[in-house]
XYZ file of C-alpha atoms in Angstrom:
773
model
C 0.135 -0.014 0.020
C 2.838 2.523 0.954
C 4.348 1.597 -2.556
C 1.204 2.579 -4.169
C 0.642 5.609 -2.374
C 4.265 6.813 -3.040
C 3.812 6.018 -6.663
C 0.620 7.868 -6.764
C 2.161 10.903 -5.139
C 5.130 10.925 -7.406
C 2.760 10.747 -10.272
C 0.843 13.687 -9.073
C 3.941 15.697 -8.574
C 4.951 14.753 -12.042
C 1.672 16.029 -13.435
C 2.142 19.123 -11.465
C 5.689 19.713 -12.627
C 4.746 19.115 -16.354
C 1.658 21.412 -15.882
C 3.731 24.328 -14.377
C 6.197 23.867 -17.384
C 3.421 23.905 -19.845
C 2.107 27.147 -18.253
C 5.561 28.690 -18.381
C 6.048 27.679 -21.983
C 2.696 29.323 -22.869
C 3.822 32.585 -21.272
C 7.138 32.394 -22.859
C 5.647 31.710 -26.328
C 3.186 34.793 -25.980
C 6.229 36.994 -24.759
C 8.151 36.038 -27.948
C 5.206 37.148 -30.006
C 4.705 40.335 -27.987
C 8.510 41.150 -28.416
C 8.040 40.367 -32.041
C 5.094 42.931 -32.408
C 2.940 39.925 -33.368
C 0.054 41.346 -31.204
C -2.582 39.003 -32.697
C -0.528 35.938 -31.848
C 0.540 37.284 -28.450
C -3.278 37.979 -27.355
C -4.054 34.370 -28.027
C -1.135 33.158 -26.134
C -2.042 35.529 -23.062
C -5.807 34.674 -23.060
C -4.836 30.997 -23.036
C -2.316 31.427 -20.187
C -4.841 33.358 -18.097
C -7.793 31.125 -18.872
C -5.798 27.830 -17.991
C -4.435 28.943 -14.754
C -6.236 30.785 -11.999
C -3.650 30.175 -9.663
C -0.460 31.413 -11.527
C 2.428 33.268 -9.777
C 1.065 36.855 -9.276
C 4.080 38.425 -10.845
C 3.481 36.213 -13.996
C -0.166 36.842 -14.025
C 0.393 40.714 -13.727
C 2.970 40.674 -16.365
C 0.515 38.606 -18.759
C -2.428 41.005 -18.066
C -0.140 44.055 -18.737
C 1.083 42.622 -21.922
C -2.369 41.575 -23.118
C -3.994 44.884 -22.459
C -1.415 46.568 -24.376
C -1.528 44.063 -27.152
C -5.159 44.677 -27.249
C -4.442 48.461 -27.404
C -2.218 48.128 -30.268
C -4.659 46.055 -32.113
C -7.151 48.836 -31.514
C -9.532 46.489 -29.708
C -10.666 48.940 -27.141
C -13.518 46.961 -25.648
C -11.102 43.992 -24.717
C -8.520 46.488 -23.694
C -10.869 48.202 -21.192
C -11.904 44.460 -20.019
C -8.216 43.470 -19.201
C -7.115 47.008 -18.007
C -10.079 46.830 -15.464
C -9.000 43.499 -14.339
C -5.279 44.599 -14.110
C -5.928 47.740 -11.909
C -8.285 46.050 -9.696
C -6.077 43.009 -8.807
C -2.774 44.917 -9.190
C -3.454 48.619 -8.086
C 0.203 49.177 -7.754
C 0.641 48.472 -11.545
C 2.643 51.022 -13.612
C 0.827 54.181 -13.839
C 1.021 54.229 -17.458
C -1.734 51.528 -17.294
C -4.106 54.141 -15.779
C -3.495 56.175 -18.791
C -4.028 53.465 -21.369
C -7.070 52.466 -19.271
C -8.462 55.891 -19.321
C -7.933 56.103 -23.030
C -9.792 52.833 -23.716
C -12.714 53.934 -21.674
C -12.836 57.116 -23.322
C -12.805 55.317 -26.808
C -15.725 53.154 -25.656
C -17.733 56.689 -24.642
C -17.380 55.980 -20.930
C -16.260 59.315 -20.078
C -17.130 59.509 -16.496
C -15.028 56.408 -15.805
C -12.252 57.617 -18.138
C -12.115 60.859 -15.849
C -11.416 59.052 -12.769
C -8.806 57.184 -14.288
C -7.158 60.129 -15.775
C -7.347 61.644 -12.197
C -5.387 58.558 -10.882
C -2.863 59.045 -13.567
C -2.380 62.697 -12.760
C -1.692 61.831 -9.124
C 1.120 59.383 -10.092
C 2.381 61.666 -13.194
C 1.953 65.112 -12.223
C 4.494 66.227 -14.994
C 2.277 64.812 -17.671
C -0.359 67.324 -18.407
C -2.806 64.936 -19.982
C -3.943 63.605 -16.708
C -5.068 67.089 -15.498
C -6.266 68.269 -18.901
C -8.239 65.307 -19.619
C -9.685 65.318 -15.898
C -11.057 68.790 -16.373
C -12.248 68.225 -19.916
C -14.406 65.335 -19.301
C -16.492 67.290 -16.699
C -18.394 68.951 -19.568
C -18.260 67.501 -23.236
C -20.679 69.936 -24.663
C -17.915 71.975 -26.407
C -17.260 68.846 -28.629
C -20.691 68.988 -30.054
C -21.161 72.601 -30.962
C -20.505 71.989 -34.758
C -22.513 68.657 -34.877
C -25.493 70.304 -36.799
C -23.168 72.037 -39.230
C -21.540 69.016 -40.936
C -22.740 66.087 -42.823
C -20.435 62.990 -42.919
C -20.586 60.194 -45.508
C -19.016 56.829 -45.732
C -17.267 56.586 -49.061
C -18.316 53.536 -51.343
C -14.665 52.941 -52.266
C -13.961 51.426 -48.904
C -13.012 47.641 -48.530
C -12.962 45.046 -45.934
C -9.424 45.969 -44.946
C -8.111 49.134 -43.761
C -8.461 52.303 -46.002
C -7.172 55.564 -44.504
C -5.200 58.714 -45.074
C -6.417 60.358 -48.499
C -4.711 62.856 -50.418
C -5.947 65.054 -53.502
C -4.210 64.107 -56.918
C -5.529 65.250 -60.078
C -9.125 65.200 -59.588
C -9.184 62.204 -57.420
C -7.822 60.726 -54.225
C -4.709 58.857 -53.400
C -5.115 56.818 -50.115
C -3.498 53.893 -48.360
C -5.191 50.522 -48.188
C -4.515 46.945 -47.127
C -7.046 45.594 -49.719
C -6.075 42.597 -52.034
C -7.815 43.294 -55.304
C -6.645 39.913 -56.710
C -8.425 38.248 -53.811
C -5.252 36.427 -52.846
C -3.290 37.719 -49.835
C 0.252 36.829 -50.516
C 1.823 38.537 -47.304
C 0.492 39.580 -44.095
C 1.860 41.901 -41.353
C 2.652 40.057 -38.125
C 1.352 42.935 -35.993
C -2.312 42.152 -36.707
C -2.303 39.494 -39.502
C -3.528 41.987 -42.075
C -2.083 42.456 -45.486
C 0.782 45.028 -45.878
C -0.257 48.617 -47.031
C -0.148 50.025 -50.628
C -1.087 53.263 -52.329
C -4.372 53.067 -54.212
C -5.921 55.661 -56.483
C -9.519 56.702 -56.979
C -9.432 58.842 -60.078
C -12.778 60.879 -59.714
C -13.905 62.334 -56.432
C -17.321 63.210 -58.057
C -17.966 59.426 -58.218
C -17.428 58.986 -54.489
C -21.086 59.519 -53.330
C -21.206 58.132 -49.859
C -23.728 56.591 -47.487
C -24.773 59.483 -45.057
C -24.081 59.190 -41.369
C -26.428 60.849 -38.914
C -24.940 61.966 -35.629
C -27.052 61.575 -32.645
C -26.069 64.112 -30.140
C -26.051 63.082 -26.407
C -28.948 64.573 -24.283
C -26.285 65.473 -21.629
C -22.615 65.731 -21.228
C -21.732 62.596 -19.224
C -24.875 61.836 -17.035
C -26.638 61.275 -20.431
C -24.709 58.001 -21.104
C -26.901 55.198 -22.280
C -26.843 51.630 -20.558
C -24.058 50.531 -22.911
C -21.834 53.433 -21.818
C -22.261 55.463 -25.150
C -22.975 59.175 -24.686
C -23.482 59.528 -28.461
C -23.149 57.433 -31.475
C -22.818 57.475 -35.354
C -25.373 55.694 -37.440
C -25.975 55.559 -41.046
C -29.394 55.969 -42.431
C -29.514 52.434 -43.688
C -30.979 50.057 -41.060
C -28.359 47.403 -41.922
C -25.643 46.863 -39.540
C -23.069 46.234 -42.229
C -22.386 48.929 -44.732
C -21.894 47.628 -48.475
C -18.566 46.480 -50.221
C -16.989 48.882 -52.570
C -19.345 49.927 -55.299
C -16.524 52.496 -56.523
C -13.416 51.021 -57.864
C -9.958 51.917 -56.928
C -6.694 50.810 -58.640
C -2.998 50.489 -57.555
C -1.379 53.880 -57.752
C 1.939 52.833 -58.818
C 3.626 49.459 -59.769
C 7.187 51.203 -58.803
C 6.311 52.727 -55.433
C 4.363 49.815 -54.156
C 6.537 47.217 -52.881
C 6.057 44.017 -50.472
C 6.435 46.255 -47.460
C 4.155 49.203 -46.300
C 3.681 52.396 -48.418
C 1.829 55.395 -47.602
C 0.676 58.232 -46.663
C 1.919 60.311 -49.561
C 1.973 64.021 -50.464
C 2.258 65.580 -53.895
C 4.094 68.673 -55.155
C 1.627 71.325 -56.615
C 2.395 70.311 -60.153
C 2.141 66.571 -59.361
C 5.557 65.937 -60.804
C 7.050 64.814 -57.444
C 5.689 62.871 -54.444
C 6.880 62.344 -51.112
C 5.841 59.151 -49.540
C 6.148 56.949 -46.527
C 7.703 53.284 -46.726
C 9.262 50.822 -44.482
C 13.157 51.064 -44.454
C 13.268 49.275 -47.960
C 14.657 50.900 -51.225
C 16.425 49.214 -54.301
C 15.405 45.552 -52.987
C 17.229 46.066 -49.730
C 15.672 46.253 -46.329
C 17.421 47.829 -43.331
C 16.634 47.388 -39.741
C 17.439 49.535 -36.509
C 19.945 48.622 -33.781
C 17.190 46.794 -32.011
C 16.113 44.706 -35.154
C 12.969 46.901 -36.036
C 12.213 47.762 -39.761
C 11.417 51.506 -39.275
C 9.518 53.893 -41.504
C 11.300 56.434 -43.636
C 10.339 59.171 -46.144
C 11.154 58.947 -49.803
C 10.917 61.121 -52.938
C 10.059 60.215 -56.524
C 9.792 61.979 -59.702
C 6.917 61.174 -62.289
C 8.452 59.338 -65.153
C 6.088 58.621 -68.188
C 2.868 57.107 -66.725
C 4.636 55.963 -63.472
C 7.203 57.063 -60.805
C 10.949 56.510 -60.944
C 14.203 57.930 -59.271
C 13.011 56.965 -55.713
C 15.433 58.495 -53.203
C 15.562 58.461 -49.463
C 15.256 61.866 -47.608
C 18.529 62.613 -46.108
C 17.172 63.260 -42.432
C 15.921 59.598 -42.198
C 17.425 57.394 -39.763
C 17.672 53.686 -39.345
C 16.894 53.963 -35.622
C 13.737 55.962 -35.670
C 10.873 56.482 -38.029
C 9.825 59.331 -40.268
C 6.628 59.318 -42.073
C 3.016 60.979 -42.926
C 4.248 63.816 -45.399
C 2.523 67.069 -45.771
C 3.611 69.732 -48.355
C 3.035 73.424 -47.957
C 1.068 75.034 -50.746
C 4.399 76.394 -52.326
C 6.283 73.272 -51.742
C 8.911 75.009 -49.829
C 8.214 73.202 -46.551
C 7.537 69.443 -45.715
C 5.740 68.601 -42.504
C 6.090 65.181 -41.135
C 6.032 62.794 -38.177
C 8.750 61.342 -36.234
C 9.758 59.571 -32.847
C 13.233 61.014 -33.209
C 15.105 61.711 -30.006
C 14.503 65.142 -28.251
C 10.591 65.286 -28.996
C 7.855 65.990 -26.462
C 5.994 62.698 -26.669
C 5.611 59.271 -28.721
C 5.432 60.877 -32.109
C 5.901 64.497 -32.819
C 5.162 66.918 -35.840
C 8.381 68.456 -37.515
C 8.951 70.585 -40.503
C 11.718 70.850 -42.899
C 12.485 73.459 -45.535
C 13.024 72.448 -49.390
C 14.828 74.677 -51.659
C 16.189 73.691 -54.940
C 16.469 70.069 -54.222
C 18.253 70.856 -50.894
C 16.592 69.726 -47.376
C 17.292 71.778 -44.365
C 17.488 70.336 -40.805
C 14.142 69.304 -39.312
C 12.541 71.608 -36.618
C 9.967 70.473 -34.120
C 6.737 72.393 -34.141
C 6.891 73.068 -30.405
C 4.777 72.495 -27.381
C 1.919 74.363 -28.809
C 1.241 71.495 -31.325
C 3.234 68.638 -29.775
C 2.148 66.828 -26.467
C 3.362 63.943 -24.427
C 1.004 61.847 -26.513
C 1.216 61.118 -30.369
C 0.688 63.758 -33.126
C 0.244 62.400 -36.583
C -1.196 62.694 -39.916
C -0.554 66.373 -40.671
C -2.043 68.319 -43.716
C -1.503 71.889 -44.735
C -4.485 73.661 -46.461
C -4.165 75.991 -49.247
C -4.097 79.024 -46.689
C -0.935 77.249 -44.973
C -2.835 76.364 -41.747
C -2.275 72.962 -40.214
C -4.663 69.909 -39.563
C -3.355 67.017 -37.540
C -4.411 64.152 -35.512
C -3.584 63.739 -31.625
C -4.491 61.708 -28.596
C -2.569 64.239 -26.285
C -4.880 67.263 -26.983
C -8.232 67.198 -25.152
C -10.826 65.104 -27.406
C -13.447 62.693 -27.715
C -11.221 59.504 -27.442
C -8.697 57.808 -29.637
C -7.237 60.196 -32.183
C -8.989 63.462 -32.802
C -8.402 65.830 -35.515
C -7.332 69.361 -34.588
C -6.677 72.739 -36.563
C -3.960 75.223 -35.971
C -3.541 78.618 -37.673
C 0.036 78.939 -38.366
C 1.966 82.274 -38.458
C 5.759 82.092 -39.119
C 5.384 78.317 -38.213
C 3.949 78.910 -35.022
C 0.421 77.904 -33.725
C -0.010 81.281 -32.291
C -3.563 80.828 -31.411
C -3.470 77.345 -29.962
C -5.003 74.302 -31.514
C -8.864 73.715 -31.831
C -10.675 70.390 -31.608
C -12.827 70.016 -34.773
C -15.593 68.395 -32.557
C -18.238 65.986 -33.704
C -19.148 64.683 -36.123
C -15.942 64.759 -37.689
C -14.279 63.475 -34.523
C -15.816 60.492 -32.662
C -14.864 58.424 -29.626
C -12.603 56.297 -31.989
C -9.607 57.300 -34.009
C -10.225 59.917 -36.422
C -7.220 61.162 -38.591
C -5.859 61.827 -42.055
C -8.116 64.811 -42.805
C -7.803 66.991 -45.998
C -9.810 69.920 -46.929
C -10.124 73.249 -48.666
C -9.128 76.630 -47.111
C -12.663 77.190 -45.747
C -13.142 73.568 -44.353
C -16.178 73.568 -46.544
C -15.516 69.960 -47.807
C -13.033 67.305 -47.566
C -12.153 63.785 -46.601
C -10.815 61.916 -43.656
C -10.301 58.471 -42.049
C -11.882 56.933 -39.015
C -12.164 53.393 -37.368
C -15.637 54.531 -35.871
C -18.356 52.314 -35.295
C -20.398 51.104 -38.167
C -17.699 51.015 -40.548
C -17.193 47.752 -42.632
C -13.772 46.954 -41.052
C -10.797 48.628 -39.468
C -10.157 52.196 -40.849
C -12.512 53.545 -43.577
C -12.567 56.709 -45.657
C -15.265 59.322 -45.115
C -16.181 62.660 -46.835
C -17.707 65.784 -45.008
C -19.190 69.028 -46.099
C -20.237 71.955 -44.065
C -24.070 72.827 -44.040
C -25.011 76.284 -43.144
C -26.564 77.117 -39.622
C -28.129 80.330 -40.866
C -28.743 83.591 -39.022
C -31.048 86.212 -40.370
C -30.169 89.850 -39.554
C -33.065 92.218 -39.617
C -32.867 95.945 -39.544
C -35.806 98.311 -38.633
C -36.626 101.785 -38.155
C -36.995 102.212 -34.201
C -39.904 104.667 -34.542
C -42.040 103.146 -37.378
C -40.906 99.455 -37.246
C -40.355 99.700 -41.110
C -37.651 97.443 -42.428
C -34.744 99.551 -43.630
C -33.324 98.787 -47.160
C -29.957 99.310 -48.019
C -28.414 99.287 -44.544
C -24.894 98.212 -44.120
C -24.313 95.617 -41.630
C -20.825 95.041 -40.551
C -20.032 91.620 -39.275
C -17.510 91.654 -36.308
C -16.267 88.056 -35.363
C -14.241 87.578 -32.298
C -13.525 91.360 -31.934
C -12.394 91.629 -35.577
C -14.078 93.116 -38.480
C -15.081 90.886 -41.295
C -17.329 91.547 -44.385
C -20.201 93.909 -44.893
C -23.541 92.859 -46.070
C -26.415 95.008 -47.181
C -30.113 94.604 -46.345
C -32.675 93.967 -48.970
C -36.033 95.401 -49.295
C -37.216 93.377 -46.522
C -34.536 95.073 -44.345
C -32.872 91.294 -43.877
C -29.590 89.753 -44.654
C -28.221 86.428 -43.580
C -24.976 84.782 -42.757
C -23.859 81.297 -41.750
C -22.774 80.901 -38.332
C -19.567 79.448 -37.164
C -19.177 77.579 -33.850
C -17.473 78.947 -30.721
C -17.709 82.602 -32.070
C -18.698 85.788 -30.511
C -20.313 88.058 -33.056
C -21.165 91.707 -32.969
C -23.353 93.080 -35.758
C -23.319 96.748 -36.419
C -26.172 98.362 -38.654
C -24.986 101.540 -40.527
C -27.411 103.751 -42.600
C -27.006 107.233 -43.672
C -29.301 109.490 -41.532
C -29.504 107.048 -38.668
C -27.422 106.435 -35.501
C -25.539 103.256 -35.707
C -26.491 100.531 -33.528
C -25.360 96.885 -32.867
C -26.550 93.675 -31.381
C -24.400 90.818 -29.818
C -24.650 87.249 -30.642
C -22.722 84.042 -29.570
C -22.305 80.471 -30.736
C -20.485 79.739 -27.527
C -23.755 78.312 -26.204
C -25.895 75.671 -27.900
C -29.336 76.230 -29.557
C -31.614 73.516 -30.679
C -33.224 76.018 -33.046
C -32.444 75.118 -36.763
C -32.961 78.841 -37.756
C -32.446 82.083 -35.778
C -32.749 85.736 -36.206
C -31.668 88.886 -34.521
C -33.058 92.483 -34.859
C -31.323 95.681 -34.673
C -33.423 98.937 -34.498
C -32.102 102.413 -35.680
C -33.060 105.843 -34.534
C -32.890 108.791 -36.869
C -29.727 110.908 -36.034
C -27.939 113.987 -37.480
C -24.594 112.396 -36.781
C -21.986 111.803 -39.458
C -20.712 108.208 -40.491
C -16.904 108.146 -40.557
C -15.906 105.345 -42.942
C -12.710 104.259 -44.636
C -10.268 101.683 -45.675
C -6.927 100.904 -44.249
C -4.313 100.311 -47.220
C -0.912 98.987 -47.522
C 0.900 101.813 -49.127
C 3.311 99.728 -51.154
C 0.355 98.088 -53.287
C -2.775 99.827 -52.003
C -4.191 96.492 -50.878
C -6.716 96.305 -47.817
C -4.758 95.593 -44.534
C -6.233 93.104 -42.189
C -5.492 93.014 -38.538
C -5.095 96.882 -37.875
C -6.310 98.529 -34.733
C -8.159 101.603 -35.619
C -8.803 104.011 -32.913
C -10.978 107.147 -33.000
C -10.456 109.671 -30.107
C -12.757 112.600 -29.101
C -10.477 115.408 -28.677
C -12.701 117.035 -26.239
C -13.639 114.123 -23.894
C -10.611 111.802 -24.676
C -13.085 108.944 -25.134
C -11.828 106.329 -27.741
C -13.616 103.803 -29.840
C -11.694 101.058 -31.309
C -12.121 98.414 -34.290
C -9.734 95.745 -35.776
C -9.847 95.457 -39.453
C -10.936 92.464 -41.393
C -10.128 91.219 -44.859
C -11.569 94.198 -46.487
C -9.521 96.588 -44.401
C -12.873 98.647 -43.802
C -13.864 100.565 -40.549
C -16.780 102.711 -39.524
C -17.393 105.172 -36.692
C -20.371 107.399 -35.958
C -19.055 111.015 -34.996
C -20.575 114.463 -34.079
C -19.955 116.652 -36.934
C -19.458 119.440 -34.188
C -16.602 117.908 -32.706
C -12.664 117.250 -33.571
C -11.343 113.678 -33.573
C -8.126 112.081 -33.964
C -7.887 108.839 -36.087
C -4.918 106.514 -35.316
C -4.087 103.153 -37.103
C -1.504 100.631 -35.676
C -0.535 97.180 -36.253
C 2.329 94.562 -36.026
C 5.410 95.589 -38.066
C 3.380 98.776 -39.508
C 4.093 102.254 -38.891
C 1.391 104.006 -36.700
C -0.559 106.563 -39.047
C -2.442 109.375 -37.361
C -4.568 112.065 -39.029
C -7.133 114.616 -37.557
C -10.901 114.590 -38.268
C -12.108 118.216 -37.976
C -15.478 119.277 -37.239
C -17.454 120.329 -40.562
C -20.399 122.556 -39.184
C -20.704 124.118 -42.720
C -21.053 121.130 -44.736
C -22.615 118.630 -42.422
C -22.126 115.554 -44.764
C -23.813 112.432 -43.481
C -21.011 110.280 -44.668
C -17.231 111.201 -44.434
C -14.757 108.951 -46.298
C -11.160 108.913 -44.646
C -8.810 106.057 -45.933
C -5.487 105.206 -44.139
C -2.206 104.115 -45.729
C 0.298 102.216 -43.869
C 3.933 101.576 -44.310
C 5.433 98.355 -43.010
C 8.633 96.712 -42.530
C 9.944 94.867 -45.648
C 7.998 97.195 -48.097
C 10.105 98.068 -51.154
C 9.226 101.390 -52.964
C 10.822 102.488 -56.379
C 11.476 106.217 -56.289
C 10.055 107.811 -59.463
C 12.325 110.122 -61.717
C 15.442 109.032 -59.899
C 17.135 108.087 -62.751
C 21.026 108.480 -63.483
C 22.995 109.649 -66.625
C 24.974 107.100 -67.932
C 28.346 106.320 -65.997
C 27.004 109.156 -63.551
C 26.120 108.983 -59.925
C 25.252 112.689 -59.437
C 21.588 113.390 -58.004
C 19.694 115.231 -60.775
C 17.156 117.853 -60.148
C 14.128 115.842 -60.487
C 15.800 113.194 -58.224
C 16.131 115.674 -55.591
C 12.470 116.375 -55.600
C 11.757 112.841 -55.043
C 14.085 112.253 -52.351
C 12.499 115.215 -50.563
C 9.405 113.072 -50.313
C 11.528 110.404 -48.611
C 12.739 113.192 -46.135
C 9.321 114.117 -45.367
C 8.317 110.441 -44.847
C 11.112 109.996 -42.568
C 10.373 113.024 -40.504
C 6.845 111.843 -40.136
C 8.018 108.498 -38.859
C 11.055 109.400 -36.752
C 11.768 105.673 -35.887
C 11.570 104.377 -39.392
C 14.943 102.932 -40.836
C 15.300 102.410 -44.529
C 17.779 100.848 -46.953
C 18.770 102.834 -50.038
C 19.151 100.415 -53.029
C 20.622 101.498 -56.048
C 20.706 99.691 -59.551
C 22.508 100.091 -62.937
C 21.749 99.002 -66.367
C 23.711 96.007 -67.957
C 26.325 97.845 -69.906
C 29.877 97.786 -68.716
C 31.331 94.963 -66.552
C 29.542 93.424 -63.532
C 32.397 94.910 -61.081
C 32.161 98.256 -62.597
C 28.343 98.416 -62.350
C 28.290 97.122 -58.679
C 30.741 99.864 -57.801
C 28.854 102.497 -59.655
C 25.809 101.482 -57.967
C 27.278 101.698 -54.609
C 28.403 105.280 -55.287
C 24.798 106.032 -56.524
C 23.281 104.765 -53.362
C 25.836 106.744 -51.224
C 24.962 109.905 -53.164
C 21.223 109.439 -52.109
C 22.392 108.627 -48.678
C 24.330 111.969 -48.436
C 21.567 113.721 -49.740
C 19.095 112.591 -47.102
C 21.710 113.297 -44.416
C 22.229 116.935 -45.541
C 18.352 117.219 -45.189
C 18.475 116.397 -41.474
C 18.000 112.577 -41.437
C 20.212 110.810 -38.861
C 22.689 108.569 -40.637
C 22.245 105.659 -38.055
C 18.569 105.298 -39.806
C 19.988 104.786 -43.166
C 21.658 102.138 -45.014
C 23.146 102.361 -48.510
C 23.762 99.354 -50.770
C 24.647 99.064 -54.413
C 23.100 95.997 -56.323
C 24.804 96.598 -59.783
C 22.881 95.048 -62.642
C 21.628 92.163 -60.459
C 17.906 93.066 -60.732
C 16.887 94.303 -64.263
C 13.297 95.410 -64.610
C 13.423 94.328 -68.178
C 15.153 92.048 -70.681
C 17.991 94.648 -71.479
C 20.822 92.182 -70.059
C 24.134 91.785 -71.405
C 24.430 91.753 -75.289
C 20.652 92.449 -75.670
C 19.992 95.550 -78.103
C 17.900 98.020 -76.238
C 16.878 101.636 -76.696
C 18.499 104.268 -74.267
C 15.017 104.682 -72.550
C 14.985 101.080 -71.677
C 18.337 101.069 -70.227
C 17.331 104.078 -68.242
C 14.592 102.208 -66.513
C 17.383 100.060 -64.995
C 19.370 102.880 -63.607
C 17.156 103.539 -60.545
C 17.078 103.905 -56.784
C 14.623 102.120 -54.480
C 14.138 102.302 -50.653
C 13.326 99.471 -48.544
C 11.802 99.802 -45.030
C 13.991 97.899 -42.566
C 12.080 98.668 -39.469
C 9.080 100.908 -38.649
C 9.749 100.894 -34.828
C 13.417 101.558 -34.656
C 15.042 101.813 -31.171
C 14.959 104.621 -28.562
C 18.414 105.823 -29.839
C 17.033 106.483 -33.256
C 13.898 107.887 -31.976
C 15.903 110.722 -30.144
C 18.083 111.210 -33.214
C 21.438 110.295 -31.547
């Protein structure tokens, strides 16, 4: 009996040992898949390990849960990621703080914003330096701001989508080039280990007019967070069809290029404005050779190619690529002088950042990070530059609805000087929304999303803005009659915009923009001006609204004018125009819009001062004197402004051949420059002199220098401080006509090249120049 018991005990111990070995082998196998970025295989391995052993070593179980949750995260399976992160933080509350961040992000992607808020708060406690914790904790207290545009856009699912990933569209010759994992032949030859899907290629839908989609209707949540439904959704996207599955492609797409597409990933891409060059993303693979980083990963790189006959050739790697980090997602500026792209290169703010590099004559500069206004501790991706030079991009680091949201930033000198703006629903959803392209006014465009109700994975969508109208009605305050021909100045967020005129019914109409404060000013000869304020900062369920402005009869005068740039007489936007009552000292101020216009109501019996000032512009002031004798109802008073960088050709400053003396007519013209510099005592200028093409280049350069110096000396003799002047000769380097070396031209044509210009170097100057030292 003892022998039997001993044998049985030994057999049981053997089974236990084999079982433990099998469990460890399962975990090791899952870890190998995880380390190889084969997340689909890793999920199967970790799920099997967790399911088959409820009493595993806590350290191993914690490891398995962490890696399983992260694998689901990488596979964009937010439902299962939420499930595993919930178990992880419940059983192991001391888990790494990043798990609370990832759990919060998964909850937000599942529209569970209240729970997400709590997890972000926990993450903020553990990682106070990472602003995402605090920002999202506050943001998810009130979600209404993300839905203010929801009635203004119509979103459609495109019929070109396949059952695989389709994303990141780009305009190309009336069609769209996009990235897809589809297999048009029906046979998938190679799959990507990460998620067992085919490798990505570039595809082309040649006619955007054929991309008529299936409309999606956005159902707005009834309340910000407390209005969540039983399944945790506070809002959802649904198409007009009752079917759960959208149709397979009805619009065909073709492979974009036989030479650009390879056995590895290609895309996204961006094209030069004449479509002769393309910059595109590809794995580190060119000319049949693949390279890996020091840790064995095949990173992404940017390549440029030239159009060659009906295909593309001369594929070259961009010089700032590196085997040890990725560069991708290119976006060219409208003038092809800048390339924006995404990289995880060292020195960034987060996971992936957006960078910009200059392109000039085939040469690339050193990449520059766009800075903390755009980049966060999270991931910024998929940039696009519209025709106005402004930036769209996707981010999970700025406050949003969940996953990647699409943001807008108005750029000035490469800086997002107004911050970034979330585009809100329905363009953004709780899922990943990215890869947006659009026109300058964001009226129409395309983007990508893996939102619910798509066929599979990422899909392409179109959008167009529909009008949210506002009627502006102008009436006589005494009679109540509509006033025809009244001007209505639209002031948006404190800045003048356009002027509209009322019709016979006293009405005009505008399309409202979200998150905007309006001031509507009604102006009519014989009436006192009046205004009404209106804001879209708060929501309204009304499909159409109206405001009324009542005007009283008045004997006052309307002062109106346009601020123009002196150099080309074009309207100047962004100028602060101030009217000061010389008797009371009271001031009224407006900021000019695209038309440069301004309007004030003035008492014809008083004196006023009108002042215009702006960045890099010389302040211009002029008096507005009372006009008792001729009490005009409307007074026109335009303002001209000089700005830094402006270049003026001085009329009649021509020189005799081989001479540099100031001719009498030139002296009279230079006297105007003297008067200008005395009016603006801090202005600094460069005197620029040019010759015709006759004689040698060296002789002409020296002659032009003497001519510039002659003009310099003349201004100094007239009392202009030398430190406010620079003199430079340019020789024959900038001819105004075709009279170059060897070309037979009339003397009158050569004479046009013998000229002097002045360029404004600064309108503000320094204190030293201002007091004439």
